PDB file of C-alpha atoms and ligand atoms in Angstrom:
ATOM      1  CA  UNK A   8       0.351   0.110  -0.051  1.00 48.00           C
ATOM      2  CA  UNK A   9       2.056   3.105  -1.332  1.00 47.00           C
ATOM      3  CA  UNK A  10      -0.439   5.691  -1.725  1.00 59.00           C
ATOM      4  CA  UNK A  11      -3.651   5.404   0.871  1.00 78.00           C
ATOM      5  CA  UNK A  12      -6.584   6.629  -0.149  1.00 94.00           C
ATOM      6  CA  UNK A  13      -9.925   6.942   1.479  1.00 97.00           C
ATOM      7  CA  UNK A  14     -13.384   5.672  -0.416  1.00 98.00           C
ATOM      8  CA  UNK A  15     -14.052   4.176   3.019  1.00 98.00           C
ATOM      9  CA  UNK A  16     -12.423   6.102   4.795  1.00 98.00           C
ATOM     10  CA  UNK A  17     -13.017   5.218   8.875  1.00 96.00           C
ATOM     11  CA  UNK A  18     -16.017   2.398   8.583  1.00 98.00           C
ATOM     12  CA  UNK A  19     -15.248  -0.371  10.431  1.00 98.00           C
ATOM     13  CA  UNK A  20     -15.226  -3.482   8.099  1.00 99.00           C
ATOM     14  CA  UNK A  21     -16.024  -7.208   8.784  1.00 99.00           C
ATOM     15  CA  UNK A  22     -14.644  -9.420   5.618  1.00 99.00           C
ATOM     16  CA  UNK A  23     -14.696 -13.246   5.824  1.00 99.00           C
ATOM     17  CA  UNK A  24     -12.293 -15.265   4.677  1.00 98.00           C
ATOM     18  CA  UNK A  25      -9.416 -13.139   5.313  1.00 98.00           C
ATOM     19  CA  UNK A  26      -6.147 -15.587   5.454  1.00 98.00           C
ATOM     20  CA  UNK A  27      -5.630 -16.122   1.988  1.00 98.00           C
ATOM     21  CA  UNK A  28      -7.414 -15.379  -2.216  1.00 98.00           C
ATOM     22  CA  UNK A  29      -8.869 -12.863  -2.882  1.00 98.00           C
ATOM     23  CA  UNK A  30     -10.527 -12.955   1.182  1.00 99.00           C
ATOM     24  CA  UNK A  31      -7.238 -10.915   1.544  1.00 98.00           C
ATOM     25  CA  UNK A  32      -7.563  -8.816  -1.441  1.00 98.00           C
ATOM     26  CA  UNK A  33     -10.749  -7.387  -0.340  1.00 99.00           C
ATOM     27  CA  UNK A  34      -8.831  -6.605   3.306  1.00 99.00           C
ATOM     28  CA  UNK A  35      -6.075  -5.117   1.805  1.00 98.00           C
ATOM     29  CA  UNK A  36      -7.895  -2.639  -0.568  1.00 98.00           C
ATOM     30  CA  UNK A  37     -10.753  -1.203   1.713  1.00 98.00           C
ATOM     31  CA  UNK A  38      -7.779  -1.143   4.614  1.00 98.00           C
ATOM     32  CA  UNK A  39      -5.791   0.638   1.721  1.00 98.00           C
ATOM     33  CA  UNK A  40      -8.514   2.753   1.062  1.00 98.00           C
ATOM     34  CA  UNK A  41      -9.392   4.013   4.215  1.00 98.00           C
ATOM     35  CA  UNK A  42     -11.950   1.098   6.610  1.00 98.00           C
ATOM     36  CA  UNK A  43     -10.856  -0.578   9.430  1.00 98.00           C
ATOM     37  CA  UNK A  44     -10.281  -4.104   9.383  1.00 98.00           C
ATOM     38  CA  UNK A  45     -12.125  -7.159  11.381  1.00 99.00           C
ATOM     39  CA  UNK A  46     -11.356 -10.356  10.405  1.00 99.00           C
ATOM     40  CA  UNK A  47     -12.877 -13.395   9.881  1.00 99.00           C
ATOM     41  CA  UNK A  48     -11.035 -16.905   8.885  1.00 99.00           C
ATOM     42  CA  UNK A  49     -10.648 -20.872  10.028  1.00 98.00           C
ATOM     43  CA  UNK A  50      -7.111 -21.402   8.673  1.00 98.00           C
ATOM     44  CA  UNK A  51      -4.877 -18.885  12.103  1.00 98.00           C
ATOM     45  CA  UNK A  52      -1.168 -18.797  10.433  1.00 98.00           C
ATOM     46  CA  UNK A  53      -3.230 -16.515   6.792  1.00 98.00           C
ATOM     47  CA  UNK A  54      -5.539 -15.078   9.009  1.00 98.00           C
ATOM     48  CA  UNK A  55      -1.994 -13.854  10.490  1.00 98.00           C
ATOM     49  CA  UNK A  56      -0.341 -12.192   7.472  1.00 98.00           C
ATOM     50  CA  UNK A  57      -3.637 -10.766   6.478  1.00 98.00           C
ATOM     51  CA  UNK A  58      -3.396  -8.421   9.463  1.00 98.00           C
ATOM     52  CA  UNK A  59       0.767  -8.181   9.408  1.00 98.00           C
ATOM     53  CA  UNK A  60       0.549  -7.526   5.648  1.00 98.00           C
ATOM     54  CA  UNK A  61      -2.038  -4.399   6.090  1.00 98.00           C
ATOM     55  CA  UNK A  62      -0.755  -2.990   9.592  1.00 98.00           C
ATOM     56  CA  UNK A  63       3.045  -3.188   7.640  1.00 98.00           C
ATOM     57  CA  UNK A  64       1.811  -1.267   5.251  1.00 98.00           C
ATOM     58  CA  UNK A  65       0.265   1.419   7.728  1.00 97.00           C
ATOM     59  CA  UNK A  66      -3.354   0.209   7.707  1.00 98.00           C
ATOM     60  CA  UNK A  67      -5.410  -0.996  11.180  1.00 98.00           C
ATOM     61  CA  UNK A  68      -7.283  -4.756  11.300  1.00 98.00           C
ATOM     62  CA  UNK A  69      -7.283  -6.779  13.911  1.00 98.00           C
ATOM     63  CA  UNK A  70      -8.727 -10.599  13.351  1.00 98.00           C
ATOM     64  CA  UNK A  71     -10.953 -13.530  14.724  1.00 98.00           C
ATOM     65  CA  UNK A  72     -10.237 -17.447  14.286  1.00 98.00           C
ATOM     66  CA  UNK A  73     -14.008 -18.036  13.552  1.00 98.00           C
ATOM     67  CA  UNK A  74     -15.827 -21.261  11.352  1.00 99.00           C
ATOM     68  CA  UNK A  75     -18.319 -19.182   9.854  1.00 99.00           C
ATOM     69  CA  UNK A  76     -20.140 -21.412   9.387  1.00 99.00           C
ATOM     70  CA  UNK A  77     -21.226 -21.887  12.779  1.00 98.00           C
ATOM     71  CA  UNK A  78     -23.568 -20.105  14.461  1.00 98.00           C
ATOM     72  CA  UNK A  79     -22.239 -19.841  18.061  1.00 98.00           C
ATOM     73  CA  UNK A  80     -18.501 -18.325  16.269  1.00 98.00           C
ATOM     74  CA  UNK A  81     -20.121 -16.556  13.988  1.00 99.00           C
ATOM     75  CA  UNK A  82     -22.561 -14.671  16.869  1.00 98.00           C
ATOM     76  CA  UNK A  83     -18.513 -14.403  18.956  1.00 98.00           C
ATOM     77  CA  UNK A  84     -17.699 -12.494  16.030  1.00 99.00           C
ATOM     78  CA  UNK A  85     -19.915  -9.438  15.753  1.00 98.00           C
ATOM     79  CA  UNK A  86     -20.428  -9.294  19.169  1.00 98.00           C
ATOM     80  CA  UNK A  87     -17.109  -8.645  19.425  1.00 98.00           C
ATOM     81  CA  UNK A  88     -16.890  -6.511  17.064  1.00 98.00           C
ATOM     82  CA  UNK A  89     -19.067  -4.220  17.934  1.00 98.00           C
ATOM     83  CA  UNK A  90     -17.918  -4.739  21.340  1.00 98.00           C
ATOM     84  CA  UNK A  91     -14.131  -2.845  19.949  1.00 98.00           C
ATOM     85  CA  UNK A  92     -15.729  -0.673  17.560  1.00 98.00           C
ATOM     86  CA  UNK A  93     -19.121  -0.003  18.279  1.00 98.00           C
ATOM     87  CA  UNK A  94     -20.521  -0.197  15.306  1.00 98.00           C
ATOM     88  CA  UNK A  95     -20.353  -2.667  11.828  1.00 98.00           C
ATOM     89  CA  UNK A  96     -20.150  -0.857   8.035  1.00 99.00           C
ATOM     90  CA  UNK A  97     -20.039  -2.686   5.831  1.00 99.00           C
ATOM     91  CA  UNK A  98     -19.701  -7.192   5.620  1.00 99.00           C
ATOM     92  CA  UNK A  99     -17.726  -9.305   3.115  1.00 99.00           C
ATOM     93  CA  UNK A 100     -19.370 -12.625   2.775  1.00 99.00           C
ATOM     94  CA  UNK A 101     -16.184 -14.126   0.891  1.00 99.00           C
ATOM     95  CA  UNK A 102     -15.904 -17.891   2.466  1.00 99.00           C
ATOM     96  CA  UNK A 103     -16.693 -20.353  -0.246  1.00 98.00           C
ATOM     97  CA  UNK A 104     -15.813 -22.425  -2.875  1.00 98.00           C
ATOM     98  CA  UNK A 105     -15.800 -26.111  -3.128  1.00 97.00           C
ATOM     99  CA  UNK A 106     -16.159 -29.592  -5.242  1.00 94.00           C
ATOM    100  CA  UNK A 107     -18.467 -31.853  -5.910  1.00 94.00           C
ATOM    101  CA  UNK A 108     -17.363 -33.593  -9.300  1.00 96.00           C
ATOM    102  CA  UNK A 109     -19.669 -35.176 -11.809  1.00 97.00           C
ATOM    103  CA  UNK A 110     -23.775 -35.643 -11.259  1.00 97.00           C
ATOM    104  CA  UNK A 111     -23.976 -39.169 -11.309  1.00 97.00           C
ATOM    105  CA  UNK A 112     -21.377 -40.196  -8.769  1.00 97.00           C
ATOM    106  CA  UNK A 113     -21.644 -37.364  -6.299  1.00 97.00           C
ATOM    107  CA  UNK A 114     -21.713 -37.371  -3.157  1.00 98.00           C
ATOM    108  CA  UNK A 115     -24.583 -35.966  -0.675  1.00 98.00           C
ATOM    109  CA  UNK A 116     -22.250 -35.688   1.773  1.00 98.00           C
ATOM    110  CA  UNK A 117     -19.644 -32.836  -0.678  1.00 98.00           C
ATOM    111  CA  UNK A 118     -23.499 -31.237  -1.537  1.00 98.00           C
ATOM    112  CA  UNK A 119     -24.187 -30.735   1.807  1.00 98.00           C
ATOM    113  CA  UNK A 120     -21.119 -29.237   3.102  1.00 98.00           C
ATOM    114  CA  UNK A 121     -20.841 -27.472  -0.512  1.00 98.00           C
ATOM    115  CA  UNK A 122     -24.601 -25.422   0.603  1.00 98.00           C
ATOM    116  CA  UNK A 123     -22.811 -24.589   4.142  1.00 98.00           C
ATOM    117  CA  UNK A 124     -19.548 -23.098   3.143  1.00 98.00           C
ATOM    118  CA  UNK A 125     -20.943 -21.212   0.842  1.00 98.00           C
ATOM    119  CA  UNK A 126     -24.647 -19.973   1.507  1.00 98.00           C
ATOM    120  CA  UNK A 127     -25.170 -21.081   5.251  1.00 98.00           C
ATOM    121  CA  UNK A 128     -21.764 -19.515   6.725  1.00 99.00           C
ATOM    122  CA  UNK A 129     -23.812 -16.018   4.567  1.00 99.00           C
ATOM    123  CA  UNK A 130     -26.858 -16.260   5.851  1.00 99.00           C
ATOM    124  CA  UNK A 131     -25.480 -16.774   9.213  1.00 99.00           C
ATOM    125  CA  UNK A 132     -23.349 -13.752   9.109  1.00 99.00           C
ATOM    126  CA  UNK A 133     -26.225 -11.484   7.234  1.00 99.00           C
ATOM    127  CA  UNK A 134     -28.319 -12.612   9.784  1.00 99.00           C
ATOM    128  CA  UNK A 135     -25.777 -10.813  13.075  1.00 98.00           C
ATOM    129  CA  UNK A 136     -24.919  -8.092  10.459  1.00 98.00           C
ATOM    130  CA  UNK A 137     -28.503  -6.348   9.571  1.00 98.00           C
ATOM    131  CA  UNK A 138     -30.084  -6.749  12.941  1.00 98.00           C
ATOM    132  CA  UNK A 139     -27.289  -4.027  14.010  1.00 98.00           C
ATOM    133  CA  UNK A 140     -27.760  -2.173  10.852  1.00 98.00           C
ATOM    134  CA  UNK A 141     -31.042  -1.994  10.610  1.00 98.00           C
ATOM    135  CA  UNK A 142     -31.339  -0.128  13.817  1.00 98.00           C
ATOM    136  CA  UNK A 143     -28.716   2.541  12.778  1.00 98.00           C
ATOM    137  CA  UNK A 144     -30.319   2.790   9.153  1.00 98.00           C
ATOM    138  CA  UNK A 145     -26.919   1.797   7.598  1.00 98.00           C
ATOM    139  CA  UNK A 146     -24.907  -0.573   6.137  1.00 98.00           C
ATOM    140  CA  UNK A 147     -23.184  -2.267   2.983  1.00 98.00           C
ATOM    141  CA  UNK A 148     -23.245  -6.362   2.656  1.00 99.00           C
ATOM    142  CA  UNK A 149     -21.551  -7.967  -0.123  1.00 99.00           C
ATOM    143  CA  UNK A 150     -21.448 -11.521  -1.010  1.00 99.00           C
ATOM    144  CA  UNK A 151     -19.766 -13.379  -3.158  1.00 99.00           C
ATOM    145  CA  UNK A 152     -21.108 -15.203  -6.002  1.00 98.00           C
ATOM    146  CA  UNK A 153     -19.373 -16.915  -8.898  1.00 98.00           C
ATOM    147  CA  UNK A 154     -19.943 -17.220 -13.008  1.00 97.00           C
ATOM    148  CA  UNK A 155     -20.601 -20.331 -11.701  1.00 97.00           C
ATOM    149  CA  UNK A 156     -24.291 -19.604 -10.490  1.00 97.00           C
ATOM    150  CA  UNK A 157     -24.999 -19.758 -14.765  1.00 95.00           C
ATOM    151  CA  UNK A 158     -22.364 -23.306 -14.430  1.00 93.00           C
ATOM    152  CA  UNK A 159     -19.014 -22.548 -15.236  1.00 92.00           C
ATOM    153  CA  UNK A 160     -18.668 -24.026 -19.313  1.00 90.00           C
ATOM    154  CA  UNK A 161     -14.504 -25.721 -17.986  1.00 92.00           C
ATOM    155  CA  UNK A 162     -15.552 -26.568 -14.618  1.00 92.00           C
ATOM    156  CA  UNK A 163     -19.044 -27.938 -15.698  1.00 91.00           C
ATOM    157  CA  UNK A 164     -18.073 -29.748 -19.028  1.00 92.00           C
ATOM    158  CA  UNK A 165     -15.061 -31.342 -17.617  1.00 93.00           C
ATOM    159  CA  UNK A 166     -15.050 -32.153 -14.454  1.00 93.00           C
ATOM    160  CA  UNK A 167     -19.179 -30.836 -13.120  1.00 95.00           C
ATOM    161  CA  UNK A 168     -19.452 -28.985  -9.691  1.00 95.00           C
ATOM    162  CA  UNK A 169     -23.251 -28.722  -9.797  1.00 97.00           C
ATOM    163  CA  UNK A 170     -23.562 -28.077  -5.799  1.00 98.00           C
ATOM    164  CA  UNK A 171     -21.929 -25.392  -6.453  1.00 98.00           C
ATOM    165  CA  UNK A 172     -23.009 -23.615  -9.072  1.00 98.00           C
ATOM    166  CA  UNK A 173     -25.877 -24.249  -6.807  1.00 98.00           C
ATOM    167  CA  UNK A 174     -24.691 -22.479  -4.165  1.00 98.00           C
ATOM    168  CA  UNK A 175     -23.639 -19.887  -6.196  1.00 98.00           C
ATOM    169  CA  UNK A 176     -26.883 -19.202  -7.868  1.00 98.00           C
ATOM    170  CA  UNK A 177     -28.361 -19.358  -4.588  1.00 98.00           C
ATOM    171  CA  UNK A 178     -26.523 -16.724  -3.292  1.00 99.00           C
ATOM    172  CA  UNK A 179     -27.787 -14.333  -5.718  1.00 98.00           C
ATOM    173  CA  UNK A 180     -31.108 -14.930  -4.807  1.00 98.00           C
ATOM    174  CA  UNK A 181     -30.301 -14.223  -1.101  1.00 99.00           C
ATOM    175  CA  UNK A 182     -28.625 -11.588  -2.548  1.00 99.00           C
ATOM    176  CA  UNK A 183     -32.103  -9.638  -4.047  1.00 98.00           C
ATOM    177  CA  UNK A 184     -33.906 -11.478  -0.725  1.00 98.00           C
ATOM    178  CA  UNK A 185     -32.358  -9.556   2.298  1.00 99.00           C
ATOM    179  CA  UNK A 186     -32.007  -5.922  -0.192  1.00 99.00           C
ATOM    180  CA  UNK A 187     -35.470  -5.810  -0.444  1.00 98.00           C
ATOM    181  CA  UNK A 188     -35.971  -6.755   3.166  1.00 98.00           C
ATOM    182  CA  UNK A 189     -33.528  -4.545   4.148  1.00 98.00           C
ATOM    183  CA  UNK A 190     -33.939  -1.849   1.352  1.00 98.00           C
ATOM    184  CA  UNK A 191     -36.298   0.267   3.771  1.00 98.00           C
ATOM    185  CA  UNK A 192     -33.934   0.763   6.566  1.00 98.00           C
ATOM    186  CA  UNK A 193     -31.086   1.828   3.977  1.00 98.00           C
ATOM    187  CA  UNK A 194     -29.041  -0.815   3.418  1.00 98.00           C
ATOM    188  CA  UNK A 195     -27.454  -2.278   0.524  1.00 99.00           C
ATOM    189  CA  UNK A 196     -26.822  -5.803  -0.553  1.00 99.00           C
ATOM    190  CA  UNK A 197     -25.014  -6.526  -3.187  1.00 99.00           C
ATOM    191  CA  UNK A 198     -23.041  -9.319  -4.553  1.00 99.00           C
ATOM    192  CA  UNK A 199     -20.185 -10.071  -7.204  1.00 99.00           C
ATOM    193  CA  UNK A 200     -20.017 -12.281  -9.424  1.00 98.00           C
ATOM    194  CA  UNK A 201     -16.033 -13.134 -10.852  1.00 98.00           C
ATOM    195  CA  UNK A 202     -15.453 -15.188 -13.408  1.00 98.00           C
ATOM    196  CA  UNK A 203     -11.719 -16.990 -13.140  1.00 97.00           C
ATOM    197  CA  UNK A 204      -9.712 -14.943 -10.968  1.00 98.00           C
ATOM    198  CA  UNK A 205      -6.043 -16.373 -10.850  1.00 97.00           C
ATOM    199  CA  UNK A 206      -4.990 -17.079  -6.752  1.00 97.00           C
ATOM    200  CA  UNK A 207      -2.676 -18.826  -5.441  1.00 95.00           C
ATOM    201  CA  UNK A 208      -4.589 -21.704  -4.925  1.00 95.00           C
ATOM    202  CA  UNK A 209      -6.505 -21.200  -8.671  1.00 95.00           C
ATOM    203  CA  UNK A 210      -4.239 -20.498 -10.978  1.00 94.00           C
ATOM    204  CA  UNK A 211      -2.524 -24.337 -11.682  1.00 94.00           C
ATOM    205  CA  UNK A 212      -5.836 -26.051 -11.946  1.00 93.00           C
ATOM    206  CA  UNK A 213      -6.574 -22.803 -14.643  1.00 93.00           C
ATOM    207  CA  UNK A 214      -2.874 -23.381 -16.034  1.00 91.00           C
ATOM    208  CA  UNK A 215      -3.415 -27.257 -16.490  1.00 92.00           C
ATOM    209  CA  UNK A 216      -7.057 -26.616 -18.234  1.00 93.00           C
ATOM    210  CA  UNK A 217      -6.126 -23.804 -20.033  1.00 91.00           C
ATOM    211  CA  UNK A 218      -5.519 -25.659 -24.372  1.00 93.00           C
ATOM    212  CA  UNK A 219      -8.828 -27.665 -23.514  1.00 95.00           C
ATOM    213  CA  UNK A 220     -11.076 -26.465 -26.236  1.00 94.00           C
ATOM    214  CA  UNK A 221     -13.495 -24.603 -23.209  1.00 94.00           C
ATOM    215  CA  UNK A 222     -10.072 -22.842 -20.655  1.00 95.00           C
ATOM    216  CA  UNK A 223     -11.105 -20.567 -19.349  1.00 96.00           C
ATOM    217  CA  UNK A 224      -8.777 -18.144 -20.915  1.00 96.00           C
ATOM    218  CA  UNK A 225     -10.699 -19.106 -24.550  1.00 95.00           C
ATOM    219  CA  UNK A 226     -14.014 -19.316 -22.943  1.00 94.00           C
ATOM    220  CA  UNK A 227     -13.415 -15.154 -21.230  1.00 96.00           C
ATOM    221  CA  UNK A 228     -14.277 -12.340 -24.573  1.00 96.00           C
ATOM    222  CA  UNK A 229     -11.651 -10.878 -22.730  1.00 98.00           C
ATOM    223  CA  UNK A 230      -9.274 -13.090 -22.837  1.00 96.00           C
ATOM    224  CA  UNK A 231      -7.310 -13.062 -19.873  1.00 96.00           C
ATOM    225  CA  UNK A 232      -8.117 -15.068 -15.980  1.00 97.00           C
ATOM    226  CA  UNK A 233      -8.731 -12.064 -13.686  1.00 98.00           C
ATOM    227  CA  UNK A 234      -6.673 -11.310 -11.097  1.00 98.00           C
ATOM    228  CA  UNK A 235      -7.091 -10.582  -7.523  1.00 98.00           C
ATOM    229  CA  UNK A 236      -7.223  -6.474  -8.033  1.00 98.00           C
ATOM    230  CA  UNK A 237     -10.195  -6.541 -10.594  1.00 98.00           C
ATOM    231  CA  UNK A 238     -12.432  -8.594  -8.033  1.00 99.00           C
ATOM    232  CA  UNK A 239     -11.195  -6.130  -4.607  1.00 99.00           C
ATOM    233  CA  UNK A 240     -11.590  -3.104  -6.796  1.00 98.00           C
ATOM    234  CA  UNK A 241     -15.320  -4.523  -7.321  1.00 99.00           C
ATOM    235  CA  UNK A 242     -15.943  -4.936  -3.669  1.00 99.00           C
ATOM    236  CA  UNK A 243     -14.529  -1.826  -2.708  1.00 98.00           C
ATOM    237  CA  UNK A 244     -16.909   0.564  -5.212  1.00 98.00           C
ATOM    238  CA  UNK A 245     -20.031  -2.447  -4.011  1.00 99.00           C
ATOM    239  CA  UNK A 246     -18.464  -0.987  -0.424  1.00 98.00           C
ATOM    240  CA  UNK A 247     -18.348   3.399  -1.126  1.00 98.00           C
ATOM    241  CA  UNK A 248     -20.847   6.423  -1.436  1.00 97.00           C
ATOM    242  CA  UNK A 249     -20.687   5.664  -5.037  1.00 98.00           C
ATOM    243  CA  UNK A 250     -22.900   3.110  -4.789  1.00 98.00           C
ATOM    244  CA  UNK A 251     -25.709   4.624  -2.952  1.00 97.00           C
ATOM    245  CA  UNK A 252     -28.066   3.782  -5.112  1.00 98.00           C
ATOM    246  CA  UNK A 253     -27.253   0.696  -6.079  1.00 98.00           C
ATOM    247  CA  UNK A 254     -28.601  -2.355  -4.470  1.00 99.00           C
ATOM    248  CA  UNK A 255     -30.093  -6.237  -4.916  1.00 98.00           C
ATOM    249  CA  UNK A 256     -27.491  -6.323  -8.385  1.00 98.00           C
ATOM    250  CA  UNK A 257     -25.032  -9.071  -8.702  1.00 98.00           C
ATOM    251  CA  UNK A 258     -22.720  -7.908 -10.321  1.00 98.00           C
ATOM    252  CA  UNK A 259     -20.559  -9.701 -13.028  1.00 98.00           C
ATOM    253  CA  UNK A 260     -17.113  -9.319 -12.535  1.00 98.00           C
ATOM    254  CA  UNK A 261     -15.973 -12.316 -15.285  1.00 98.00           C
ATOM    255  CA  UNK A 262     -14.064 -10.374 -18.674  1.00 98.00           C
ATOM    256  CA  UNK A 263     -17.911 -10.540 -20.056  1.00 97.00           C
ATOM    257  CA  UNK A 264     -18.625 -13.992 -20.109  1.00 92.00           C
TER     258      UNK A 264
HETATM  259  N1  LIG B 320     -10.702 -17.325  -7.358  1.00 68.68           N
HETATM  260  C1  LIG B 320     -11.040 -17.657  -8.412  1.00 68.68           C
HETATM  261  O1  LIG B 320     -11.712 -18.161  -9.914  1.00 68.68           O
HETATM  262  C2  LIG B 320     -13.805 -17.423  -7.713  1.00 68.68           C
HETATM  263  C3  LIG B 320     -13.940 -18.004  -8.612  1.00 68.68           C
HETATM  264  C4  LIG B 320     -15.904 -17.139  -8.164  1.00 68.68           C
HETATM  265  C5  LIG B 320     -15.896 -16.808  -7.106  1.00 68.68           C
HETATM  266  N2  LIG B 320     -14.949 -16.625  -6.385  1.00 68.68           N
HETATM  267  C6  LIG B 320     -15.617 -17.156  -4.766  1.00 68.68           C
HETATM  268  O2  LIG B 320     -14.616 -16.116  -4.242  1.00 68.68           O
HETATM  269  C7  LIG B 320     -14.838 -17.142  -2.725  1.00 68.68           C
HETATM  270  C8  LIG B 320     -13.271 -16.473  -2.537  1.00 68.68           C
HETATM  271  O3  LIG B 320     -12.461 -17.193  -3.129  1.00 68.68           O
HETATM  272  P1  LIG B 320     -10.797 -17.748  -2.781  1.00 68.68           P
HETATM  273  O4  LIG B 320     -10.672 -18.159  -4.458  1.00 68.68           O
HETATM  274  O5  LIG B 320     -10.198 -16.980  -2.656  1.00 68.68           O
HETATM  275  O6  LIG B 320     -10.849 -19.396  -2.004  1.00 68.68           O
HETATM  276  P2  LIG B 320      -9.857 -19.943  -0.904  1.00 68.68           P
HETATM  277  O7  LIG B 320     -10.097 -20.968  -0.622  1.00 68.68           O
HETATM  278  O8  LIG B 320      -8.385 -19.839  -1.649  1.00 68.68           O
HETATM  279  O9  LIG B 320     -10.679 -19.205   0.171  1.00 68.68           O
HETATM  280  C9  LIG B 320     -11.596 -19.182   1.407  1.00 68.68           C
HETATM  281  C10 LIG B 320     -10.772 -18.672   2.271  1.00 68.68           C
HETATM  282  O10 LIG B 320     -12.109 -19.061   2.910  1.00 68.68           O
HETATM  283  C11 LIG B 320     -11.738 -19.653   4.346  1.00 68.68           C
HETATM  284  N3  LIG B 320     -12.643 -20.402   5.296  1.00 68.68           N
HETATM  285  C12 LIG B 320     -12.896 -21.955   4.235  1.00 68.68           C
HETATM  286  N4  LIG B 320     -13.803 -21.950   5.262  1.00 68.68           N
HETATM  287  C13 LIG B 320     -14.132 -21.314   6.289  1.00 68.68           C
HETATM  288  C14 LIG B 320     -14.840 -21.625   7.164  1.00 68.68           C
HETATM  289  N5  LIG B 320     -16.118 -22.193   7.603  1.00 68.68           N
HETATM  290  N6  LIG B 320     -15.267 -20.677   8.367  1.00 68.68           N
HETATM  291  C15 LIG B 320     -14.590 -19.608   7.852  1.00 68.68           C
HETATM  292  N7  LIG B 320     -13.355 -19.408   7.086  1.00 68.68           N
HETATM  293  C16 LIG B 320     -12.991 -20.437   6.084  1.00 68.68           C
HETATM  294  C17 LIG B 320     -10.588 -20.255   4.104  1.00 68.68           C
HETATM  295  O11 LIG B 320      -9.422 -20.415   4.966  1.00 68.68           O
HETATM  296  C18 LIG B 320      -9.834 -19.489   2.986  1.00 68.68           C
HETATM  297  O12 LIG B 320      -8.363 -18.165   3.291  1.00 68.68           O
HETATM  298  C19 LIG B 320     -15.411 -17.247  -2.574  1.00 68.68           C
HETATM  299  O13 LIG B 320     -16.183 -17.512  -1.931  1.00 68.68           O
HETATM  300  C20 LIG B 320     -15.909 -18.534  -3.647  1.00 68.68           C
HETATM  301  O14 LIG B 320     -16.486 -19.778  -3.914  1.00 68.68           O
HETATM  302  C21 LIG B 320     -13.719 -17.315  -6.365  1.00 68.68           C
END
C-alpha cells in the first residue's frame, strides 16, 4: 500500500475468508482506502499474515479465528467486533468454494458441505450484520457469488460442480431477497460474481486446463484470467458511497462471459 485513499475512510469492515485469495485482496484494498478491518477465517496462519500485511502497509486490522458455518462462533465474532468498534459499516461474505464432481457420482455429504460453506456462512453472518445495520439505518453487505451460478463451461463440462453452481445461484437469490428486506432501512446488499480469478490456489488449475476447447481464457471474451484486484475493486465500489443507489444486484466481474 504505497498511497492511501479515502473511499471507505473511517468505516468498520468485517471480511470473512481473509486468510488467502480474494478475501485477503479485498481486506487489503478496503484497508488501503481507509477502512478499519475485522477479519475472520478458519485458518490462523494466513489470517495472521494478512493482518501483518495490512499493518505493515499502514492500515488497521484485527482478526478472529472462526468457523463461520457455525452459529456460536459467528455470534461471538459479531459481538466482539461491535464491542471493539461500536458499529459495523461493511460486511463482506467471502467464504466459499468446494467441489462436488460429476452429478452421477456426487456424494450427498459433499453437496451438504458446499451448500453449508457458501450459503449457511453468508446467512449466519448476514443475519448478525442485518440486525445491527437495520437499527443504525446504514450499512453495506457484499456477498461472493460466481460465474458458476449459471454454469462455468470449463468446470461444468470437464469436471462437474453442480453443488457449487447451485450454492452460488443461491447467493444471487439470497442477495436479492435480503436487499428488498433491508431497503427501507438504508442498508444495501449486493453480490460480486467473479469469473476465473488467479490466486495461489486456483492459478495452477487454470493453467492445466487452458488448452481445452472450453478452457478459461478461450471461454472469456476479454481473453485473460482475472486478478484478485479486479474483484477487490468491485467490492470496494459496492462498499463505497459511490454505490449509494445500487442494491440487490449481482455484479459480474468475469471478463465478459
Ligand atoms: N478464485 C476464483 O476464481 C473465484 C471465482 C468465482 C467465485 N469465487 C468465490 O470467491 C470467494 C473467495 O474465493 P478464493 O478463490 O479466494 O477461495 P479460497 O479458498 O482461496 O479462500 C477461501 C477462504 O475461506 C476460508 N474458509 C474456508 N472455510 C471456512 C470456514 N468454515 N470458516 C471461516 N473461513 C473459512 C479459507 O481458509 C480461505 O482463507 C469464494 O466464495 C469463492 O467461491 C472465487
